[in-house]
Short mmCIF file of C-alpha atoms in Angstrom, two decimals:
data_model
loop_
_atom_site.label_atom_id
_atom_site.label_comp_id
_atom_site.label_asym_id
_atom_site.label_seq_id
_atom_site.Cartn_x
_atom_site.Cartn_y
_atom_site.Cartn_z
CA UNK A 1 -0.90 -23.43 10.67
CA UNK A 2 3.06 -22.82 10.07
CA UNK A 3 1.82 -20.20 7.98
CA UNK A 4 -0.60 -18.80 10.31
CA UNK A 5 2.43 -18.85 13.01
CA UNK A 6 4.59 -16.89 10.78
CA UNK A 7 2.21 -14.13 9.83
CA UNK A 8 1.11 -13.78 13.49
CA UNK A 9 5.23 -13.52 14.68
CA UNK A 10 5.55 -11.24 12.26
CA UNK A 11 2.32 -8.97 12.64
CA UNK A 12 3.12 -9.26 16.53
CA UNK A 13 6.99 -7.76 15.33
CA UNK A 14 5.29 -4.43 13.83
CA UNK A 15 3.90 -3.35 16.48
CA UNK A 16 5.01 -0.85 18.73
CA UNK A 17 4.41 -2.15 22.27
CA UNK A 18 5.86 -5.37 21.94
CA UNK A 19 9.29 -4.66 22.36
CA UNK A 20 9.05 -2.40 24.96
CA UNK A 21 6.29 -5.01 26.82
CA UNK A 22 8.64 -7.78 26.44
CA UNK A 23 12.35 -5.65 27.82
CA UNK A 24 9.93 -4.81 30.45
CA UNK A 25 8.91 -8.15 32.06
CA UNK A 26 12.37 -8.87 31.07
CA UNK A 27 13.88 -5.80 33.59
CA UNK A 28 11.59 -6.99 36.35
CA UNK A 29 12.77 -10.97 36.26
CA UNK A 30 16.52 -9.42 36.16
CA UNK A 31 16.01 -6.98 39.09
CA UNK A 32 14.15 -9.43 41.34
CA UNK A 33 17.62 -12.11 40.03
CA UNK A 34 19.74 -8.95 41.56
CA UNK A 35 17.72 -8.64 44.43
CA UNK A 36 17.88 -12.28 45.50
CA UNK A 37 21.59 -12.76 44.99
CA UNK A 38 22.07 -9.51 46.92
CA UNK A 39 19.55 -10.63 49.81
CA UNK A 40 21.40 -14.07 49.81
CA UNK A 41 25.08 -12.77 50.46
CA UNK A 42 26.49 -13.72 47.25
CA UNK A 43 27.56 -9.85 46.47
CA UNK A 44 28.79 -9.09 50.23
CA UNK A 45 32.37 -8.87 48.79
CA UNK A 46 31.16 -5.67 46.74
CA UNK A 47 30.86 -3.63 50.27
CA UNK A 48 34.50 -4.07 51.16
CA UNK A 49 35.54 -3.42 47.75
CA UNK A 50 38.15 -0.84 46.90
CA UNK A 51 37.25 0.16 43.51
CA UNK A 52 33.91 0.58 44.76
CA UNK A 53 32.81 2.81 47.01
CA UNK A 54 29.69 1.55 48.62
CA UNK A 55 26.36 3.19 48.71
CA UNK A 56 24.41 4.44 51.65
CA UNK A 57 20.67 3.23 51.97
CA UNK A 58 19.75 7.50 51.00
CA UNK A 59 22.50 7.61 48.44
CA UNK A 60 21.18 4.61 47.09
CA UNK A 61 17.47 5.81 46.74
CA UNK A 62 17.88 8.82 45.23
CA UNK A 63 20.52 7.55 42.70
CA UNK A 64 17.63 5.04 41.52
CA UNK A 65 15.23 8.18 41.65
CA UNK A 66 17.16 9.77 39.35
CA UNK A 67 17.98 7.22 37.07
CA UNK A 68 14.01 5.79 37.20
CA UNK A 69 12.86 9.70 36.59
CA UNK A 70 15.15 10.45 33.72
CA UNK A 71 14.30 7.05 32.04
CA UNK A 72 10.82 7.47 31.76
CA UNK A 73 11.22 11.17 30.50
CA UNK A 74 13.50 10.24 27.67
CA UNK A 75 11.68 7.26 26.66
CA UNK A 76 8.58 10.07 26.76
CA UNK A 77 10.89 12.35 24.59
CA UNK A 78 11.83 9.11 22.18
CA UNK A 79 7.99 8.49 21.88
CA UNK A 80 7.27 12.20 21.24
CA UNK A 81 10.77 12.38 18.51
CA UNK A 82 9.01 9.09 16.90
CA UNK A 83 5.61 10.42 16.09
CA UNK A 84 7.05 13.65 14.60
CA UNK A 85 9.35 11.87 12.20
CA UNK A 86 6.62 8.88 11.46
CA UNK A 87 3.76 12.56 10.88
CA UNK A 88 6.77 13.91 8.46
CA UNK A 89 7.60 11.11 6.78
CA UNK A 90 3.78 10.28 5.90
CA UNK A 91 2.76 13.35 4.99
CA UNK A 92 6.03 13.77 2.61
CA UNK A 93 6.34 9.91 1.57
CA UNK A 94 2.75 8.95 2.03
CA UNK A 95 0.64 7.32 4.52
CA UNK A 96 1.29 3.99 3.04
CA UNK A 97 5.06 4.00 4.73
CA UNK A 98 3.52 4.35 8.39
CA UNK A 99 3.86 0.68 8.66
CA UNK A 100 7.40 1.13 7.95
CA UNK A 101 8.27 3.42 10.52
CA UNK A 102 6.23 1.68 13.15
CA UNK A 103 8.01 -1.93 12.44
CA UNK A 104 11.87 -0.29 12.60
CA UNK A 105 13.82 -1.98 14.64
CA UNK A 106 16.04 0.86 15.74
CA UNK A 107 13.12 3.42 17.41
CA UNK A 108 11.28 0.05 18.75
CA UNK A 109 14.55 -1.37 20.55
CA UNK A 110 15.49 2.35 21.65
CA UNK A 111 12.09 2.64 23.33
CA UNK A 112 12.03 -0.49 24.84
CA UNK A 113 15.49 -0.06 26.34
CA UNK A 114 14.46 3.34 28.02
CA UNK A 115 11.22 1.46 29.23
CA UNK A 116 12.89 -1.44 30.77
CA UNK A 117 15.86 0.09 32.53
CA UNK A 118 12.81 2.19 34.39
CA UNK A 119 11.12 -0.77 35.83
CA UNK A 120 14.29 -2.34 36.31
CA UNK A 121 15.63 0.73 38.99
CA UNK A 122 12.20 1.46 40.42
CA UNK A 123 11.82 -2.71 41.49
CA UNK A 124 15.59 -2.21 42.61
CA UNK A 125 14.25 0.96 44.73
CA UNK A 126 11.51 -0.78 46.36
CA UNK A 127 14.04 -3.23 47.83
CA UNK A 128 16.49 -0.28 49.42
CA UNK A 129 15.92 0.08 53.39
CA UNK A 130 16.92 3.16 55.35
CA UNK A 131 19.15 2.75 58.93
CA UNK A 132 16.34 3.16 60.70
CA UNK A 133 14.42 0.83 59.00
CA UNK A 134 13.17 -3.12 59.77
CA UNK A 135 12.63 -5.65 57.52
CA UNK A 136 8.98 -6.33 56.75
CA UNK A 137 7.61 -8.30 59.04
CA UNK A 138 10.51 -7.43 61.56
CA UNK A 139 12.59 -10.69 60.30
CA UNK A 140 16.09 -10.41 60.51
CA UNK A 141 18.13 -9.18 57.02
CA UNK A 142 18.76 -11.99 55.20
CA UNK A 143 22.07 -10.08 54.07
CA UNK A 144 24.74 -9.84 57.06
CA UNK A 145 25.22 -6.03 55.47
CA UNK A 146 28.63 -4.38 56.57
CA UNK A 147 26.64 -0.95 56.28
CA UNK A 148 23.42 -0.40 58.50
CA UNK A 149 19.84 -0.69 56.49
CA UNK A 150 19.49 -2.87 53.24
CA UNK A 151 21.65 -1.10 50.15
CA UNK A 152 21.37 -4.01 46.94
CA UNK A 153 24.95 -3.29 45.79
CA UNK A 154 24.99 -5.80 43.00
CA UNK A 155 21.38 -4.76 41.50
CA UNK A 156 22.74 -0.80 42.10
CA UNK A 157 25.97 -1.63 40.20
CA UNK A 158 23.26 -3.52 37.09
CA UNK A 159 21.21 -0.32 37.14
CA UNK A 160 24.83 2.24 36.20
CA UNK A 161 25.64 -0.64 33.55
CA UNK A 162 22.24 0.18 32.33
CA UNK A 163 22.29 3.70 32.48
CA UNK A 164 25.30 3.71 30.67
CA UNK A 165 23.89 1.22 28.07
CA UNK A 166 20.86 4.26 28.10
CA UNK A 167 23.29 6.91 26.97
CA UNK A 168 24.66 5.17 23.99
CA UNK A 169 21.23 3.69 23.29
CA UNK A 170 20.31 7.69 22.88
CA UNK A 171 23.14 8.62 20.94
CA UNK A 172 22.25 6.07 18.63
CA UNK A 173 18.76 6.79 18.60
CA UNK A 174 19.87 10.85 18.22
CA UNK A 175 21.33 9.63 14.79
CA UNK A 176 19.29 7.16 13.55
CA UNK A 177 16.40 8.71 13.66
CA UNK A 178 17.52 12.33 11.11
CA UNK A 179 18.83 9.59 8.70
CA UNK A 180 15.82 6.85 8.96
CA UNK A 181 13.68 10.05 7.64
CA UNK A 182 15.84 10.65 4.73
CA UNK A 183 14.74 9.82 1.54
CA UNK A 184 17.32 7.99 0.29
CA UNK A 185 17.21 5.65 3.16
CA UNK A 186 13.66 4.82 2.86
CA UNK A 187 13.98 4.15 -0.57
CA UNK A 188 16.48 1.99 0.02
CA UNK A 189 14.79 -0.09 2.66
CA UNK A 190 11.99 -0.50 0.34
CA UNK A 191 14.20 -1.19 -2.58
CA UNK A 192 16.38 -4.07 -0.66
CA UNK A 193 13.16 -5.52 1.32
CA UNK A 194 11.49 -5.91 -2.27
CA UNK A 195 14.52 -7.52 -4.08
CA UNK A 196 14.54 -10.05 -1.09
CA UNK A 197 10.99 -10.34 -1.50
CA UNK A 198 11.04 -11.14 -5.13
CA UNK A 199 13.66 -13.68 -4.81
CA UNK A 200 12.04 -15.32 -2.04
CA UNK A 201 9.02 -15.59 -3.78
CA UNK A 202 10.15 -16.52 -7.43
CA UNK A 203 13.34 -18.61 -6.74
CA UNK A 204 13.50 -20.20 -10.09
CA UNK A 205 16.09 -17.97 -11.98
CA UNK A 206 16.43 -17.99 -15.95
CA UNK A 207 13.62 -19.94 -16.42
CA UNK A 208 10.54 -18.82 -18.47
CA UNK A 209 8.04 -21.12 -18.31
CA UNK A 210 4.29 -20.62 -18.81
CA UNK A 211 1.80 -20.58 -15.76
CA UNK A 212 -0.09 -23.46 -15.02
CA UNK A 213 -4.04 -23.68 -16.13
CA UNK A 214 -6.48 -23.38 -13.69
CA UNK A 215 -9.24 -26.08 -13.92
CA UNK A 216 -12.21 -24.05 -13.05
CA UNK A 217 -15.12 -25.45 -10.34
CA UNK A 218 -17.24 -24.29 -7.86
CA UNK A 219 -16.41 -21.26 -6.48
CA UNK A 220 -15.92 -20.87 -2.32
CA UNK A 221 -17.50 -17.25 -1.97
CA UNK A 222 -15.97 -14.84 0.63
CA UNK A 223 -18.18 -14.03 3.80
CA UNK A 224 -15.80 -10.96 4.70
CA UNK A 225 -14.71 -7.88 3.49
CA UNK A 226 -10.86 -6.11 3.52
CA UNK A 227 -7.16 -6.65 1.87
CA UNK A 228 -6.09 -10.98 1.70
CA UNK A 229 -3.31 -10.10 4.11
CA UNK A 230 -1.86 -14.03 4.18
CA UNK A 231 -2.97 -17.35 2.12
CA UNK A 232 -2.09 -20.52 3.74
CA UNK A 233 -0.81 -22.44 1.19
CA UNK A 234 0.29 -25.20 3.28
CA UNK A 235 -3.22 -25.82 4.67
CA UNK A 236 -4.80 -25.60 1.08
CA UNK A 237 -2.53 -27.97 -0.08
CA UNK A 238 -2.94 -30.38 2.83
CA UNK A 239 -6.65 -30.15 2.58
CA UNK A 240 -6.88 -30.47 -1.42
CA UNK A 241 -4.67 -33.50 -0.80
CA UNK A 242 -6.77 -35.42 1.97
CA UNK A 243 -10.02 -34.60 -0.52
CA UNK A 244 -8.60 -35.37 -3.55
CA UNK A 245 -9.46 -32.40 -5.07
CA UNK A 246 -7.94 -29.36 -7.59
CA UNK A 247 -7.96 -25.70 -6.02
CA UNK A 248 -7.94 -22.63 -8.31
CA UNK A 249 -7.17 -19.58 -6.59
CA UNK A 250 -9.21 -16.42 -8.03
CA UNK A 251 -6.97 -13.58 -5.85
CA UNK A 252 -3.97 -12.62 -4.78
CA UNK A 253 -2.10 -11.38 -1.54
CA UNK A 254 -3.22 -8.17 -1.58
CA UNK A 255 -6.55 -8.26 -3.55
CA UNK A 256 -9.09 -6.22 -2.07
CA UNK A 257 -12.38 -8.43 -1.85
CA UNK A 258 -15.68 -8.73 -0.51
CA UNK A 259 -18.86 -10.73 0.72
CA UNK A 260 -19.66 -13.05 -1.91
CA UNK A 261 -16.74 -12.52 -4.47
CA UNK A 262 -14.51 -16.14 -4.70
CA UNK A 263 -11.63 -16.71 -2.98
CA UNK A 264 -11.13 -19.82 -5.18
CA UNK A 265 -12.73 -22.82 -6.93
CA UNK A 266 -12.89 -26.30 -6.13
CA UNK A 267 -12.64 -29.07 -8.81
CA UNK A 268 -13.39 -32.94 -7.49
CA UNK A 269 -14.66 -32.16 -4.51
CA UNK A 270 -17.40 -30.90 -2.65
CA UNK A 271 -17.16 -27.02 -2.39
CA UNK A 272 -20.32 -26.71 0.19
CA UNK A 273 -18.55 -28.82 2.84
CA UNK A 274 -15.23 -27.37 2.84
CA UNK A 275 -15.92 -23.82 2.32
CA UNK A 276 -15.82 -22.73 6.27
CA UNK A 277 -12.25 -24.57 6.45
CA UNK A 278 -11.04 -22.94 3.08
CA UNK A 279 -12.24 -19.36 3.85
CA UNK A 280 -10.35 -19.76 7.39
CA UNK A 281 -7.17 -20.15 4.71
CA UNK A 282 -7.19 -16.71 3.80
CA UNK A 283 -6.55 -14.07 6.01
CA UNK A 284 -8.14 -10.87 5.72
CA UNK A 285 -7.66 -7.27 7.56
CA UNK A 286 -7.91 -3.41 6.96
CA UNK A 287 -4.45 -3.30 4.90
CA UNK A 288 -2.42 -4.52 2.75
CA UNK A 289 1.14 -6.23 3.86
CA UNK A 290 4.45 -6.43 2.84
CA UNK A 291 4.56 -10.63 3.37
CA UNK A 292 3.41 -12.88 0.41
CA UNK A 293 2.56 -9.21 -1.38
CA UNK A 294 5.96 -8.02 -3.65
CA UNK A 295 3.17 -5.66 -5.35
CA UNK A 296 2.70 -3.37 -2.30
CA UNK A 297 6.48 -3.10 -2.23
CA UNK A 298 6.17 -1.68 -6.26
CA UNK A 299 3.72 0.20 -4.79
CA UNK A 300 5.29 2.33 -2.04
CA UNK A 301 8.13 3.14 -4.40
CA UNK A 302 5.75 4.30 -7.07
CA UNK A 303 3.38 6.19 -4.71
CA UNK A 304 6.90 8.35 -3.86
CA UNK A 305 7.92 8.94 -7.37
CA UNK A 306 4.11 10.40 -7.98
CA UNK A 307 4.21 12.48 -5.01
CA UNK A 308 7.61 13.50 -5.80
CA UNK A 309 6.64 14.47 -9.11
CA UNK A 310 3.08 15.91 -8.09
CA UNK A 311 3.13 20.00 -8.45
CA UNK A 312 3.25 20.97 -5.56
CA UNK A 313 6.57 19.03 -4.64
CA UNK A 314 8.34 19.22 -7.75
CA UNK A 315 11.47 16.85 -6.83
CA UNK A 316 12.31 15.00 -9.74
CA UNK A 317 15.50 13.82 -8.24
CA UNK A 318 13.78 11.51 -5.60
CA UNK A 319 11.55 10.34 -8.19
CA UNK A 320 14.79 9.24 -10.22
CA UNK A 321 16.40 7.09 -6.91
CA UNK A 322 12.51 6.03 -6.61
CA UNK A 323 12.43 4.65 -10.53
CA UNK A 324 16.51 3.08 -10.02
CA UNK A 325 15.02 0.96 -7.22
CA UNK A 326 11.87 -0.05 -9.72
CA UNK A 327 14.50 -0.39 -12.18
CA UNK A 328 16.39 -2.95 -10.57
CA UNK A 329 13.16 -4.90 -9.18
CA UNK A 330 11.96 -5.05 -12.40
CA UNK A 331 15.08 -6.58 -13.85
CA UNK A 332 15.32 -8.75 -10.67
CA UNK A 333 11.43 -10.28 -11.79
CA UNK A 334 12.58 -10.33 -15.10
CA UNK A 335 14.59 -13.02 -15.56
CA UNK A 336 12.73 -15.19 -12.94
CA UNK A 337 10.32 -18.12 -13.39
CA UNK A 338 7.25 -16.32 -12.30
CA UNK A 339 5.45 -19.73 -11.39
CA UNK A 340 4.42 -20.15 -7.98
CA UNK A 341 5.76 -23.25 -6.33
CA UNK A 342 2.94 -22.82 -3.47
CA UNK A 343 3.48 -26.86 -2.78
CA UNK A 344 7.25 -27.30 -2.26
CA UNK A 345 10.24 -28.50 -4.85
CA UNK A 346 9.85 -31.89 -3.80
CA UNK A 347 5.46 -31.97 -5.26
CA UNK A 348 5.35 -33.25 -8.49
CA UNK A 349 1.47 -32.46 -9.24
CA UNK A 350 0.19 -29.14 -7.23
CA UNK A 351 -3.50 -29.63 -6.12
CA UNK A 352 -3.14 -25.81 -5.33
CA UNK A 353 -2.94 -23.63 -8.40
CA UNK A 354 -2.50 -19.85 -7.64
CA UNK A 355 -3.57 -16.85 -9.65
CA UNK A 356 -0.93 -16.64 -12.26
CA UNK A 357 1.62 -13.66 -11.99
CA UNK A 358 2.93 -12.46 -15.17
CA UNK A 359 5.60 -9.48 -16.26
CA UNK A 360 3.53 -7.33 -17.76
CA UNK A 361 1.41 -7.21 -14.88
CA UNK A 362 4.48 -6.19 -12.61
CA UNK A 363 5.25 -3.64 -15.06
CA UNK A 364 2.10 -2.44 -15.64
CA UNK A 365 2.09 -1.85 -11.81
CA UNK A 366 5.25 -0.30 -11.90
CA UNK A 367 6.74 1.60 -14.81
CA UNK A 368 3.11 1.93 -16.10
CA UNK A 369 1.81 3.45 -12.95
CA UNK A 370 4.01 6.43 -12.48
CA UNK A 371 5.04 6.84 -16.95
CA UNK A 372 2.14 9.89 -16.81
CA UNK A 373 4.13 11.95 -13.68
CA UNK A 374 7.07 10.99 -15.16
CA UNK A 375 6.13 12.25 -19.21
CA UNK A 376 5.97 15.52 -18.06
CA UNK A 377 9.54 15.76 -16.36
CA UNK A 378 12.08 16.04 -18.90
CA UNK A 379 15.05 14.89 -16.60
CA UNK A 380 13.03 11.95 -14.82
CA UNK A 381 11.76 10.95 -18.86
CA UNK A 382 15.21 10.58 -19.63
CA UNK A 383 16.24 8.99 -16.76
CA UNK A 384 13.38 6.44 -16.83
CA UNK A 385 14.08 5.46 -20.29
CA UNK A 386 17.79 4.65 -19.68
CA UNK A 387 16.47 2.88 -16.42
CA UNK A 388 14.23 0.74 -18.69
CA UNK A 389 17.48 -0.41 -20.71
CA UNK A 390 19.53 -1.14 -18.08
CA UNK A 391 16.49 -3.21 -16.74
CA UNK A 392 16.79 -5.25 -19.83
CA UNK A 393 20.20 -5.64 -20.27
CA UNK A 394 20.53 -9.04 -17.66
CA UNK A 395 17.02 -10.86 -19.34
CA UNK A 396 17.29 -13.91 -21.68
CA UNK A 397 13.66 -13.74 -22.34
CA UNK A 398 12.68 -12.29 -25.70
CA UNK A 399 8.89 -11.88 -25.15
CA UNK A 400 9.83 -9.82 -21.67
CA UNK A 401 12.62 -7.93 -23.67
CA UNK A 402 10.39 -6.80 -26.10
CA UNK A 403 7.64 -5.98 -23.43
CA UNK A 404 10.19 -3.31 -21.65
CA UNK A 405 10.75 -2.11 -25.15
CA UNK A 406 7.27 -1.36 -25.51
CA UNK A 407 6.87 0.56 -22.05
CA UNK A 408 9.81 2.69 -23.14
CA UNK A 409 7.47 3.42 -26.43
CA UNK A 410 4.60 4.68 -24.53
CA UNK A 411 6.66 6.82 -22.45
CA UNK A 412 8.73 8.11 -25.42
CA UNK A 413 5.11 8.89 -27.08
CA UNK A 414 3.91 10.58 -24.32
CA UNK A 415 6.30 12.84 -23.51
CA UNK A 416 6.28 14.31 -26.78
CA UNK A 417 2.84 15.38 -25.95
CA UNK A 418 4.71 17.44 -23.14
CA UNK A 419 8.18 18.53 -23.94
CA UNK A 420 8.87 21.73 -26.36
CA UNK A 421 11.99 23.33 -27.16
CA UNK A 422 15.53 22.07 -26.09
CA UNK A 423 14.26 20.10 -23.65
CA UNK A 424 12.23 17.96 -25.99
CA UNK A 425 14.98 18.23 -28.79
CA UNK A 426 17.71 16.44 -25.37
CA UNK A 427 14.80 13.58 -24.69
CA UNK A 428 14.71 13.02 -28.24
CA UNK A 429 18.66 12.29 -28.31
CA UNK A 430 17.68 9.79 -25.34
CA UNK A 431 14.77 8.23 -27.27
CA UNK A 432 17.48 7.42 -30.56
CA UNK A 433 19.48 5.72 -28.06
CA UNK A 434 16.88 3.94 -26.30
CA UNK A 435 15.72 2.65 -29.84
CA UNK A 436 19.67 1.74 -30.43
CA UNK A 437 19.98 -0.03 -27.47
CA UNK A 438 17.16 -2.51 -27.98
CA UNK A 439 17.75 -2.91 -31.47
CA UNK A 440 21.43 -3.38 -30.70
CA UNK A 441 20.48 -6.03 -28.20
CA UNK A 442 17.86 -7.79 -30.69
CA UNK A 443 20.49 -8.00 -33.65
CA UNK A 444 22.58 -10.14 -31.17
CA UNK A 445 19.89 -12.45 -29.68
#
């Protein structure tokens, strides 16, 4: 259920309403807060202040008029910037980054600032009362006003602080968004989020020990269709536990699957009873995630490199910033224990055994994914190739050394089905000291 929670908060965190929902039930409590205190006499002071020069109940309304008006029409304008940068960027980055755009923090919190200082000033405007007005219902003011008619200095006074809050709200926004767009921004986001993501998921570091077995059983069979957006681990542990029984996970976060492909298998217990409770474990939906899912991270950056590379882009350079950031996440997975600790530090036996993750898989999904693109750029070949060393530099482990070693092989091979002339004849001087460099290291492990 914590697990369930978590996902939820953070699914609920992407979208684009709920900031701007929650700043504008927010506005409303403060400007009925102003309201009272004004109504009550608590801000009478403010009409006899110097530095202040009091508002007039017409003065008043049409200085919340204006300030309500031009609210909504630059939140309108922020909305309208927002979907022309989040159209470029997918079309340029690819579709997968949408998700990225819609859960920034910067174009959410810009919106929803614009959006709540509009319902804030038109509930402030409701309460402003001409001279020639009564109170509803004919009641006398509850405010002994110095100034004829009702005039809610205190809430008038919030609404410039929030107008001025506005302006440097849309100076920020007027920056961030021209540099959220650029490429090397978005790579980094996706380069930092999956180096988090790694080390949150794999905390173990400089240990190499081999997956655990799974024990085999009788399978629970999905009942739905789409992307295994969450697994509750907590719940499959809790429920193994109370049944006394082994589960073996058959997919990942971020497996596609199906009606009647298994989710997992269950060893000591009876799989027919608890396969409603286990399939409510895994959380399916019509896309993959960043959470529990490092891979879709790999992803993204390799779906820019290929696009970058693709013919009719042509822009090697972001393809080389795109394979630094793989370069570094691959190192980072490198020298980590790649076990899943899905049941805690403190569990000595795990009844829950995920699908084992193993390095060549990551690079497989990585390096191995975009190597083709990149075999037929001379300056991204090179680059890739020295980005594969310096990815093996910082790992102990011999078997993954050698396995980085082998991905620069394939690339070295198949660029030379690509390259003629002096460009082939400058990757070649990059291939002796790729070679050099891992034999170098090998000679001193």
């Amino acid at each position: 259920m914590t697990a369930e929670i978590r996902f939820f908060w953070a699914r609920l965190l992407a979208n684009y309403w709920f900031f701007p929902a929650v700043f504008s039930v927010l506005a409303a409590l403060l400007a009925t807060t102003m309201i009272a205190v004004d109504r009550s006499g608590a801000a009478e002071m403010l009409n006899n202040a110097g530095w202040l020069v009091p508002a007039r109940p017409t003065g008043a309304a049409d200085m919340l008029t204006v300030i309500a008006g031009s609210m909504i029409g630059v939140a309108s304008t922020v909305f309208s910037i927002t979907l022309v940068a989040v159209t470029y960027a997918s079309g340029n980055y690819g579709p997968r980054l949408l998700t990225n755009f819609m859960e920034d923090r910067g174009n959410q919190l810009s919106l929803a600032t614009f959006i709540g200082s509009f319902v804030y000033a038109l509930i402030v405007l409701r309460s402003v009362r001409a001279e020639d007005e009564t109170p509803a219902g004919g009641t006398a003011a509850a405010a002994a006003d110095t100034l004829p008619g009702f005039v809610p200095q205190l809430s008038l006074l919030v609404a410039y602080l929030l107008m001025v809050v506005c302006v440097a709200v849309l100076v920020f926004f007027l920056h961030h968004i021209p540099s959220s767009i650029r490429i090397n921004t978005v790579l980094e986001k996706i380069g930092t989020k999956l180096i988090s993501a790694i080390r949150k998921t794999y905390p173990v570091e400089d240990e190499f020990s081999e997956s655990i077995e799974q024990v085999g059983g009788t399978p629970v069979l999905a009942d739905g269709h789409g992307y295994v957006q969450m697994i509750d681990f907590q719940d499959l542990e809790k429920t193994a536990r109370e049944h006394d029984c082994t589960l073996s996970l058959k997919v990942r976060t971020g497996d596609f699957v199906h009606r009647d492909l298994p989710l997992l298998e269950v060893d000591g217990g009876d799989a027919e009873k608890l396969a409603s409770v286990l399939r409510g474990y895994f959380t399916l939906g019509a896309s993959r995630t960043p959470e529990q899912d490092p891979q879709f991270l790999i992803d993204e950056l390799v779906e820019i490199g290929l696009r970058a590379l693709s013919p009719g882009i042509n822009d090697p350079f972001t393809a080389i910033t795109a394979l630094h950031w793989l370069g570094a996440a691959t190192s980072e997975i490198g020298r980590r224990d790649l076990r899943k600790d899905v049941c805690g530090a403190d569990a000595e036996e795990c009844p829950v055994i995920p699908l084992p993750d193993n390095f060549d898989h990551y690079l497989r999904r990585g390096f191995g994914s975009i190597r083709s693109a990149v075999a037929r750029s001379p300056t991204a070949a090179e680059v890739m190739l020295e980005t594969i060393s310096n990815a093996a530099t910082p790992i102990k482990d011999e078997k993954r050394h050698a396995m980085l070693r082998d991905q620069g092989k394939l690339l070295i091979a198949q660029t030379r089905e690509h390259l003629t002339g002096p460009d082939r004849d400058r990757f070649e001087q990059q291939a002796s000291r790729f070679e050099r460099c891992f034999w170098d290291d090998a000679s001193s492990k």
